[in-house]
Coordinates of C-alpha atoms and ligand atoms in Angstrom, one line a residue:
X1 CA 2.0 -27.7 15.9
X2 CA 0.7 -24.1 16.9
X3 CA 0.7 -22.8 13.4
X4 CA -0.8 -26.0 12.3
X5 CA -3.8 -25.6 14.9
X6 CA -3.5 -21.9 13.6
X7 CA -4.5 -23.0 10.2
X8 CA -7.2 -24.7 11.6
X9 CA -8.8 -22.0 13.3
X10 CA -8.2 -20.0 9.6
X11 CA -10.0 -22.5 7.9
X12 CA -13.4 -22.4 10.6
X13 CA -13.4 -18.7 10.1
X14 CA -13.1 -18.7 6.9
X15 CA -16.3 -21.1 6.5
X16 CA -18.2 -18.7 8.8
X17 CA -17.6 -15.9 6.8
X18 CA -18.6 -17.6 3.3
X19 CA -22.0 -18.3 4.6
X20 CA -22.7 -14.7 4.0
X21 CA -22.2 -14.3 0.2
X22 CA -25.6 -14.7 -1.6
X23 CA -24.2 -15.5 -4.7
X24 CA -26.2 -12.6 -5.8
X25 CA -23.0 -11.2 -8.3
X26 CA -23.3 -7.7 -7.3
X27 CA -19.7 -7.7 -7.2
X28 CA -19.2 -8.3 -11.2
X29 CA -20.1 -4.7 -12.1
X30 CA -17.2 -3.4 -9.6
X31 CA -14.4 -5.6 -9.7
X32 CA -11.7 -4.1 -12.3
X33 CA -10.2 -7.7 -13.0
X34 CA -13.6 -9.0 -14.5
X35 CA -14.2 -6.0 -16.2
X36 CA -10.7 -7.2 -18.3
X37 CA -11.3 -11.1 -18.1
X38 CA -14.7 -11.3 -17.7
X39 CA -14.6 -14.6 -16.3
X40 CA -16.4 -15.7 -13.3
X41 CA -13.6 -17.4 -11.7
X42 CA -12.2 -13.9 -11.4
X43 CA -14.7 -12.0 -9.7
X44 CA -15.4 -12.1 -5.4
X45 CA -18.5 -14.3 -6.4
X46 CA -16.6 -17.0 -8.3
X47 CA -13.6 -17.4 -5.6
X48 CA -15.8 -17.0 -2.7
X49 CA -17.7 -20.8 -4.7
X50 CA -14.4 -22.1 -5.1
X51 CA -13.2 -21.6 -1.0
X52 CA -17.1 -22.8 -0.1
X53 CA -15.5 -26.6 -0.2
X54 CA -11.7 -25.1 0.5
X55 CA -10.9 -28.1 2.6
X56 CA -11.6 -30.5 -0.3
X57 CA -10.3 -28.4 -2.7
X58 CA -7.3 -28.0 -1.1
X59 CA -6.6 -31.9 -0.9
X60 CA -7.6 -32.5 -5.0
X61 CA -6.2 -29.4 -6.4
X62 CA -4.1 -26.7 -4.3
X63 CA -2.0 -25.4 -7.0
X64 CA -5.1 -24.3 -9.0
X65 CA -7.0 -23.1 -5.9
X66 CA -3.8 -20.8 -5.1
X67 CA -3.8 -19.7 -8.9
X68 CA -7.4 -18.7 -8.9
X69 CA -7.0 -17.3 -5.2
X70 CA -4.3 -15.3 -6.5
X71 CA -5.7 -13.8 -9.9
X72 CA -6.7 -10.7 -7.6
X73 CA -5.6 -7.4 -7.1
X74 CA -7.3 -7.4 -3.5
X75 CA -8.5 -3.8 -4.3
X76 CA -11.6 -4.0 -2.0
X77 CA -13.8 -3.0 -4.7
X78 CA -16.3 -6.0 -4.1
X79 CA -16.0 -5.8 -0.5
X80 CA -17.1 -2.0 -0.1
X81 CA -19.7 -3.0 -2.7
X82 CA -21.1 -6.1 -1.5
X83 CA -24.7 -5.3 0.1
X84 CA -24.5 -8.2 2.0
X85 CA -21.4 -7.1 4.1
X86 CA -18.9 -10.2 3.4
X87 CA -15.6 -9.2 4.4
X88 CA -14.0 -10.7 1.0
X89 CA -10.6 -9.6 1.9
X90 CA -10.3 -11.0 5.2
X91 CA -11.6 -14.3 3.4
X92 CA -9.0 -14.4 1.0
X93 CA -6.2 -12.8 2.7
X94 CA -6.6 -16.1 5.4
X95 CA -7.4 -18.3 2.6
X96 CA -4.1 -17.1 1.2
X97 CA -2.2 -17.7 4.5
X98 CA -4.0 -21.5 4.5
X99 CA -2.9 -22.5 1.3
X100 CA 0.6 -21.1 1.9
X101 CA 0.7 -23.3 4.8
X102 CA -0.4 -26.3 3.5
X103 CA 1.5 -26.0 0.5
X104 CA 4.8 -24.5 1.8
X105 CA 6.7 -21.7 -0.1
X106 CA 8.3 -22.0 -4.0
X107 CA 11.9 -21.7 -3.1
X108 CA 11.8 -18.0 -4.9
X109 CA 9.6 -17.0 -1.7
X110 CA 11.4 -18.7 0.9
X111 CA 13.9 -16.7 -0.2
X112 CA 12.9 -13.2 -0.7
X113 CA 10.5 -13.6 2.3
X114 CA 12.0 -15.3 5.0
X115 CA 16.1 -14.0 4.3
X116 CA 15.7 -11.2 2.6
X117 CA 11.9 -9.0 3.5
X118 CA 11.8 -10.8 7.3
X119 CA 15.6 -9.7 7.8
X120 CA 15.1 -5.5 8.0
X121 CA 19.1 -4.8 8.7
X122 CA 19.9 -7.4 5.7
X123 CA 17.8 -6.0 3.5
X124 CA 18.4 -2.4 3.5
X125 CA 22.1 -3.6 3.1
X126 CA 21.1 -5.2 -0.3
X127 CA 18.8 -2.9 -1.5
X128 CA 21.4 -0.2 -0.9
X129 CA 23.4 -2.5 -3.0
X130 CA 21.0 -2.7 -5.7
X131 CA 21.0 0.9 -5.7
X132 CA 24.9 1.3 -6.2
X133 CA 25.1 -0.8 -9.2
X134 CA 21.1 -0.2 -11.0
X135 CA 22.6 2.4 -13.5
X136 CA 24.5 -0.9 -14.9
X137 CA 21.1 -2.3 -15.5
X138 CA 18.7 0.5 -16.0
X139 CA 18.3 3.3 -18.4
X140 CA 16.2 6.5 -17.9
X141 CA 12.9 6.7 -20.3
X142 CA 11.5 9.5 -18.8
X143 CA 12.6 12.7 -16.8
X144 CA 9.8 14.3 -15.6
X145 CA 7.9 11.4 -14.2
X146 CA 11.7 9.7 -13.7
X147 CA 11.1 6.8 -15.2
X148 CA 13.8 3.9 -16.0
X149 CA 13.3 0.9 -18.0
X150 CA 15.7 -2.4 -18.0
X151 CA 18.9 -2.2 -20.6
X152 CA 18.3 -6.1 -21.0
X153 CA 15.8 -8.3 -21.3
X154 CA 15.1 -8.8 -17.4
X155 CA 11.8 -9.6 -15.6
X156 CA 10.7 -6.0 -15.3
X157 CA 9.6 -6.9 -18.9
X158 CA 7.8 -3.5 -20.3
X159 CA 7.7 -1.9 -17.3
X160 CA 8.8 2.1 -17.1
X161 CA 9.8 1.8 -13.4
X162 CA 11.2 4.3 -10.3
X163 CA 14.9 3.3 -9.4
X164 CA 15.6 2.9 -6.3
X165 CA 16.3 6.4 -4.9
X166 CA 20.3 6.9 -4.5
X167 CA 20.3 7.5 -0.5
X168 CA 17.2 5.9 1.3
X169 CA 15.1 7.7 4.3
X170 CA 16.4 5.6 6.9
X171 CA 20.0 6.9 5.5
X172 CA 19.0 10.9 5.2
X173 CA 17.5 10.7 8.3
X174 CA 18.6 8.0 10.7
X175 CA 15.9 8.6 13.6
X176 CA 14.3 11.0 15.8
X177 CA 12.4 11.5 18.7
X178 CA 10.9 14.4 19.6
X179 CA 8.6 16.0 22.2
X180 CA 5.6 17.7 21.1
X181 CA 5.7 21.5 20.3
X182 CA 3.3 24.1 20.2
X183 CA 0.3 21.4 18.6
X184 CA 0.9 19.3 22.1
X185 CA 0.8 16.3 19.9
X186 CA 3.5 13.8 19.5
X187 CA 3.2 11.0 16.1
X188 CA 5.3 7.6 15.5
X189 CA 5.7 7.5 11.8
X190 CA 5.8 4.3 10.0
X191 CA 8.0 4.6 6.6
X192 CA 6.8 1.5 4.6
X193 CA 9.2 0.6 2.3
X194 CA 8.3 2.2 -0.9
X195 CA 8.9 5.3 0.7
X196 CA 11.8 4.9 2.3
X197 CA 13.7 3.0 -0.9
X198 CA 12.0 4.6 -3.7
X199 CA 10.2 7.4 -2.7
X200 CA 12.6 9.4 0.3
X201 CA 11.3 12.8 -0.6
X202 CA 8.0 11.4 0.4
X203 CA 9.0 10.9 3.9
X204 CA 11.0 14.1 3.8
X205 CA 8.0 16.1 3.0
X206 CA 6.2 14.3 6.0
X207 CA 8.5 15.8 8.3
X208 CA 8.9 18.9 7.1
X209 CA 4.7 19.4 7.2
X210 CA 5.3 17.7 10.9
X211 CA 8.0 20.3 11.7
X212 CA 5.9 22.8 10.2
X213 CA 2.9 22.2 12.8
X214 CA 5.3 21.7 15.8
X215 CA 4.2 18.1 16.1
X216 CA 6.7 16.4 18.0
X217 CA 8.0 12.9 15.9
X218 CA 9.4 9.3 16.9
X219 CA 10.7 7.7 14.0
X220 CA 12.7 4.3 15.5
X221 CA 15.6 3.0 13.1
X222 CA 15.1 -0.6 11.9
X223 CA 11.9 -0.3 10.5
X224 CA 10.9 -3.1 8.7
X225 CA 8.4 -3.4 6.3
X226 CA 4.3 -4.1 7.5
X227 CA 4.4 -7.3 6.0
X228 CA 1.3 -7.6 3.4
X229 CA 3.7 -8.6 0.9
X230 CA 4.4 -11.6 2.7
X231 CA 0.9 -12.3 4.0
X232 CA -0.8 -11.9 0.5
X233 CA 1.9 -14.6 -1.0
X234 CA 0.3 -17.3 1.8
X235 CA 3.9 -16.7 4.4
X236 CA 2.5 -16.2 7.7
X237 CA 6.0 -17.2 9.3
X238 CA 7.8 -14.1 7.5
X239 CA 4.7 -11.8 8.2
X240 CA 4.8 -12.6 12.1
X241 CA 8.3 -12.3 12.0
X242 CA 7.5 -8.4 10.7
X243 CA 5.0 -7.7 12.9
X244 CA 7.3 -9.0 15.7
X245 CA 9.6 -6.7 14.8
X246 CA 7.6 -3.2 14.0
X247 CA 6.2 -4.3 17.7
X248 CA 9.6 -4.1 19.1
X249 CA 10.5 -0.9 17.6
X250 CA 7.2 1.1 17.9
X251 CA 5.8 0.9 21.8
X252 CA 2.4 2.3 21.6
X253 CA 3.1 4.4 24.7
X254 CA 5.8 6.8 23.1
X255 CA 3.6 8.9 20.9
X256 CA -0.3 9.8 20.3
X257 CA -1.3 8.7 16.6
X258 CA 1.1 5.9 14.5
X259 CA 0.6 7.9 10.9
X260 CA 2.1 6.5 7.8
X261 CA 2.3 7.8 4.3
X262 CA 1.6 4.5 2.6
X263 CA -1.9 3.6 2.3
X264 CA -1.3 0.5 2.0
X265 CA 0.5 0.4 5.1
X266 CA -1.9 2.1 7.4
X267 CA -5.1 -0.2 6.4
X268 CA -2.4 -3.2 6.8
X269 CA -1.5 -2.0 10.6
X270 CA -5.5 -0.7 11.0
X271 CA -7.2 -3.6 9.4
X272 CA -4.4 -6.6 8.8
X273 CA -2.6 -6.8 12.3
X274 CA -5.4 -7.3 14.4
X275 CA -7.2 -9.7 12.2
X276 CA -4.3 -11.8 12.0
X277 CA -2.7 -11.5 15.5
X278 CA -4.6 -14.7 16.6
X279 CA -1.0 -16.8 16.7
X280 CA 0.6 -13.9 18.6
X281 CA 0.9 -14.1 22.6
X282 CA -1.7 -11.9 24.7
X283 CA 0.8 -9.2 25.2
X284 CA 1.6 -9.3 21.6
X285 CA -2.1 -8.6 20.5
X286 CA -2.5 -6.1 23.0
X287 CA -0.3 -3.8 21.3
X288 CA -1.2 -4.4 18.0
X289 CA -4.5 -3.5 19.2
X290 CA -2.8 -0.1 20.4
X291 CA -1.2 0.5 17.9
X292 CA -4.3 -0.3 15.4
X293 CA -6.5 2.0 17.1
X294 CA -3.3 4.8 16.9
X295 CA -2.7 4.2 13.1
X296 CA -4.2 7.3 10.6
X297 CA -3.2 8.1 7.2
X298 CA -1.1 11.1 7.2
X299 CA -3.8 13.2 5.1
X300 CA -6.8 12.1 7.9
X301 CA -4.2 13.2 10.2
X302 CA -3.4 16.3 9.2
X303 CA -7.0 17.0 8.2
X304 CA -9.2 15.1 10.5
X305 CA -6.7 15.9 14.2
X306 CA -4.8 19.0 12.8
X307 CA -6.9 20.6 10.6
X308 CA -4.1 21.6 8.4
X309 CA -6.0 22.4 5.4
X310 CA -8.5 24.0 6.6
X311 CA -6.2 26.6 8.3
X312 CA -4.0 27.1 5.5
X313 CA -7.2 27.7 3.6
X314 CA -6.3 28.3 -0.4
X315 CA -5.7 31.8 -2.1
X316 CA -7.0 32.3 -5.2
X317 CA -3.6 33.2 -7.3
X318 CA -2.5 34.2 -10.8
X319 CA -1.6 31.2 -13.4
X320 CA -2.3 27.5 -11.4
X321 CA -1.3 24.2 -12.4
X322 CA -4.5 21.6 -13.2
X323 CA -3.6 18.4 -10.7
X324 CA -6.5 15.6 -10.2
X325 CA -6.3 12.7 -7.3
X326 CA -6.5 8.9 -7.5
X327 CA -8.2 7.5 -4.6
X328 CA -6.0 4.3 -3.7
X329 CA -8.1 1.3 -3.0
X330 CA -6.5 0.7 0.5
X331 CA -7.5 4.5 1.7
X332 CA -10.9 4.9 0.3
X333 CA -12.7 1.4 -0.1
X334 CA -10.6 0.0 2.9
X335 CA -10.4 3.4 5.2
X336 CA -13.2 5.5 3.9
X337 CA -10.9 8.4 3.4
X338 CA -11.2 10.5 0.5
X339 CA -12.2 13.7 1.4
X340 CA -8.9 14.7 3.6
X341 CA -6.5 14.3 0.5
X342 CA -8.3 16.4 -1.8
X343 CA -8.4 18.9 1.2
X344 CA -4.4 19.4 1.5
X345 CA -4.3 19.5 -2.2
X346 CA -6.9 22.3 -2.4
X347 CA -5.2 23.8 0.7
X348 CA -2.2 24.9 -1.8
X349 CA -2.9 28.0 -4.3
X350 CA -0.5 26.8 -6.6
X351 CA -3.2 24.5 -7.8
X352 CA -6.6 24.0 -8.9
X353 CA -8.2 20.9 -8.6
X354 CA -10.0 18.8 -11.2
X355 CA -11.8 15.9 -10.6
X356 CA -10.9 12.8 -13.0
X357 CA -13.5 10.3 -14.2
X358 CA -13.5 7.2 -11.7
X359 CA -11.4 8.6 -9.4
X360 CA -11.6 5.6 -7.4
X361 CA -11.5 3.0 -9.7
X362 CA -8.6 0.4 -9.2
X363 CA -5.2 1.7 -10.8
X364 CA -4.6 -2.1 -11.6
X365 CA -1.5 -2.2 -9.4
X366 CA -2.5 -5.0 -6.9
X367 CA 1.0 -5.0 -5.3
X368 CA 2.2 -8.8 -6.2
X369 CA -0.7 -9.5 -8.5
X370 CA 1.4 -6.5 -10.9
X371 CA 4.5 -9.4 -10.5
X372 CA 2.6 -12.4 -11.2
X373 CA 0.1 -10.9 -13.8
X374 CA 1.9 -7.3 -15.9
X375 CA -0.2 -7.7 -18.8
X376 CA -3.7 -7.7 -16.9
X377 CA -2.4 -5.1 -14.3
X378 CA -1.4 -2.9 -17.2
X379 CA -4.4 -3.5 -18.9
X380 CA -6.4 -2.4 -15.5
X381 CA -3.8 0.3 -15.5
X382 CA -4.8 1.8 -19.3
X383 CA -7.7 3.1 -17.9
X384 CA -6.9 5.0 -15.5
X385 CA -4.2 6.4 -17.8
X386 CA -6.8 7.1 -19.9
X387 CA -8.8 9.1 -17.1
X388 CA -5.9 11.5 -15.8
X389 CA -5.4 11.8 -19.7
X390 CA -8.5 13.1 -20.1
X391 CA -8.7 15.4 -16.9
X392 CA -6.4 17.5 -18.8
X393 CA -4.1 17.8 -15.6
X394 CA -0.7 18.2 -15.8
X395 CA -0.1 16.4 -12.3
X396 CA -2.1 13.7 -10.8
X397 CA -1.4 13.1 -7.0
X398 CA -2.1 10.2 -5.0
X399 CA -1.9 8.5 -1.1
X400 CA 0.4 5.7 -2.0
X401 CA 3.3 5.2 -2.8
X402 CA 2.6 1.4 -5.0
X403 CA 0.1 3.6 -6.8
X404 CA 2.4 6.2 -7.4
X405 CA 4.5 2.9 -9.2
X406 CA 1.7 2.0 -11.2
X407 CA 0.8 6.0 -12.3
X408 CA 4.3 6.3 -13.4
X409 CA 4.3 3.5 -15.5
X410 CA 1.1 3.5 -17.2
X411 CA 1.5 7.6 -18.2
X412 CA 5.5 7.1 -19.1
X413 CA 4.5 4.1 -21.3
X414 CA 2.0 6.5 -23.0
X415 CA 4.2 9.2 -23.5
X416 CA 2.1 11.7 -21.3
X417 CA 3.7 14.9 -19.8
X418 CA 1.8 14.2 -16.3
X419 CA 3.8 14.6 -13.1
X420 CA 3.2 11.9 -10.3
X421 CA 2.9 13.1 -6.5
X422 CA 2.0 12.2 -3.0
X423 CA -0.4 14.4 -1.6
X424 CA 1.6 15.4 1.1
X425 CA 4.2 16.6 -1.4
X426 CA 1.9 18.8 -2.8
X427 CA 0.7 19.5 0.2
X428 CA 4.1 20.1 2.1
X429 CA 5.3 22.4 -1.1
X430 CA 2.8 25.5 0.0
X431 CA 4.2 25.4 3.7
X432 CA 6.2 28.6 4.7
X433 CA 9.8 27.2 5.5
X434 CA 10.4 29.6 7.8
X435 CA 8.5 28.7 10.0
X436 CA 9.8 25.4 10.3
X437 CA 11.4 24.4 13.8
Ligands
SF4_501 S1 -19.6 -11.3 -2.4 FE1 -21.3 -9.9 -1.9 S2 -21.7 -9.0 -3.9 FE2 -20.5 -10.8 -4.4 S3 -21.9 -12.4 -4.8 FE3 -21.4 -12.5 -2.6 S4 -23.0 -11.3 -1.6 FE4 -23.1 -10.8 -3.7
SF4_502 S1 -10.6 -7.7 -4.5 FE1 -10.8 -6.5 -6.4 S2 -9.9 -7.8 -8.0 FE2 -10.3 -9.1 -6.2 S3 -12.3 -10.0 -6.6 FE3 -12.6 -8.1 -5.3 S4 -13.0 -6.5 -6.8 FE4 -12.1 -8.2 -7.9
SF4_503 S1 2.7 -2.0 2.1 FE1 4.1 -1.8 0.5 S2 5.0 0.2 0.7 FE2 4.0 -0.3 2.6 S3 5.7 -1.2 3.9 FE3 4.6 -2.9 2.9 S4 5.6 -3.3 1.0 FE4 6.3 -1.3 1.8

């Protein structure tokens, strides 16, 4: 009965916010799914028309009104465009959870969500399973970007993917908690998932730069993941159960800043939490507003509280690799940051930077939407290729590790000799080992 009176209060605050829109379609020229389809349904303008009379809708037709609603890479792009200020993603990531609720879960969902994703313990277990027996499965395509692609037909399709990575963060490095050294400054560091299944030497590189400036780190065990996943296929019960969880693991009090290394992560803890705590209990909400108001990206953190780059400061040196930087939709349009990776990247003299064409143009992943939709997420995806192609960089680096996903794929598809990396990576790479604690 709560979630059902939940769903109710959605619904009013969804109709508040779709006043705003002005139907003034603005949002065409931005939105990288249009720029594909070019249809009308696709764009901010067109789904915003269709949840106008969501209520209705939802009675005549909920199947379609979930297909439409979910034909969207929820990049932001309209949102950060919009001159009228309608917080399209806030509409559609409720309308989502509406729908879901209404319509209950396929049983595909139900079970990846609610007893597989919403169970953290049971979940590393399998995935560490999947990673035992992939090579069975999988064959490499591509060793520099370290690429696989399925031996059968599967329903990775096309895709060149990342395997999962033989021994996972949570494995290499169990936990820690540690005071603060020499900075005085003490971080909890979310994981995400990516990074701890498929991308370990992302988080390994976090600690080592935190090691490096004597921050002191509390990284709990049994981290689950932040939940968009869930939220953004319509399951509020497995997101709650997520949040629920990262709550009981991460007490605001412990540490000073919450940083994570996933983009996608941080604007979900910044931005998603408190916006959809309303079905949590006072306490509850109280500390996802702490730990909201705690949570940075690792770059803004390293930039913006430590000012890491700028002390490094970059040395002009002899022969140095061209890299360029994809803003990730979920730091720059969501966040505003975009200035603080480009800093640690210039902040290491093995590299000179090189802007690409629309840096911050969607990379077409979309997280589910690349599941539900390969062909127009690749097709999104060709472009960007096509950018970092024509930077003439021989390493593109990024804030997120989905992005780093979608990057992989589209350049080992096309052949191209174009490393991936995290910023931090790059960044961590220039950092003096011995002065490591
Ligand atoms: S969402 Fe914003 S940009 Fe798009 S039609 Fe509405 S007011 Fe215009
Ligand atoms: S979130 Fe992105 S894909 Fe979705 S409507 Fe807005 S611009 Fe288009
Ligand atoms: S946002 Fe993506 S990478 Fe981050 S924890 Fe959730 S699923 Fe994992």
């Amino acid at each position: 009965m709560r979630s059902m009176k939940h769903l109710a209060l959605l619904l009013r605050e969804v109709e508040d916010q779709l006043v705003v829109c002005m139907r003034c379609g603005m949002c065409q020229s931005v939105c990288p799914l249009f720029a594909e389809t070019g249809r009308e349904s696709d764009v901010a303008r067109g789904k915003l028309a269709l949840l106008d009379g969501l209520m209705q809708e939802m009675f005549k037709d909920p199947a379609g009104v979930s297909d439409r609603l979910n034909r969207c890479l929820l990049c932001g792009s309209c949102a950060a465009n919009c001159p009228s200020g309608v917080r399209v993603l806030d509409i559609f990531i409720k309308a989502r959870a509406i729908l879901g609720g209404y319509m209950g879960l396929s049983p595909l969902k139900k079970l990846l969500f609610r007893q597989m994703l919403a169970r953290p313990a049971l979940f590393d277990r399998i995935v560490e399973m999947g990673s035992r027996f992939q090579s069975l499965f999988i064959r490499s395509v591509d060793d520099l970007l370290g690429t696989s692609c399925a031996r059968f037909q599967s329903p990775l399709g096309e895709r060149h993917f990342k395997a999962l990575a033989a021994v996972p963060l949570h494995v290499r490095t169990p936990a820690l908690n540690a005071p603060a050294g020499g900075s005085g400054i003490k971080v909890g560091v979310f994981v995400g998932c990516l990074v701890d299944k498929v991308f370990p030497e992302v988080g390994e590189a976090v600690l080592k730069v935190l090691r490096h400036h004597e921050v002191g780190v509390f990284m709990p065990d049994g981290q689950a993941c932040c939940g968009i996943p869930a939220l953004s296929s319509g399951d509020l019960e497995s997101y709650r159960a997520l949040v629920r969880h990262n709550l009981s693991r991460f007490a605001p009090g412990e540490f000073d800043h919450l940083i994570t290394p996933c983009a996608t992560c941080t604007s979900t803890i910044r931005k998603i939490w408190p916006l959809m705590a309303g079905d949590l209990s006072a306490e509850e909400r109280e500390r996802v507003r702490l730990l909201s108001e705690k949570t940075l990206d690792v770059s803004q953190f390293l930039v913006d509280v430590l000012h890491a780059a700028l002390a490094e400061g970059a040395e002009e040196t002899g022969e140095r690799r061209l890299i360029t930087y994809h803003d990730p939709c979920h730091l720059r349009k969501s966040l505003g940051v975009y200035a603080q990776p480009r800093s640690l990247i210039r902040a290491n003299p093995r590299y000179a930077f090189r802007e690409m064409a629309e840096p911050d143009r969607c990379c077409g992943c979309g997280g589910s939407f690349n599941l539900q939709h390969y062909e127009l997420s690749a097709a999104i995806g060709r472009r960007k290729r096509d950018n970092i192609a024509a930077s003439g960089c021989s390493e593109v680096a990024t804030g997120c590790p989905a992005c780093m996903l979608q990057l992989s794929d589209m350049l080992s598809r096309a052949g191209d000799r174009v490393r991936v990396r995290h910023v931090v990576e790059v960044y961590a790479e220039a950092l003096d080992d011995n002065r490591q604690s």
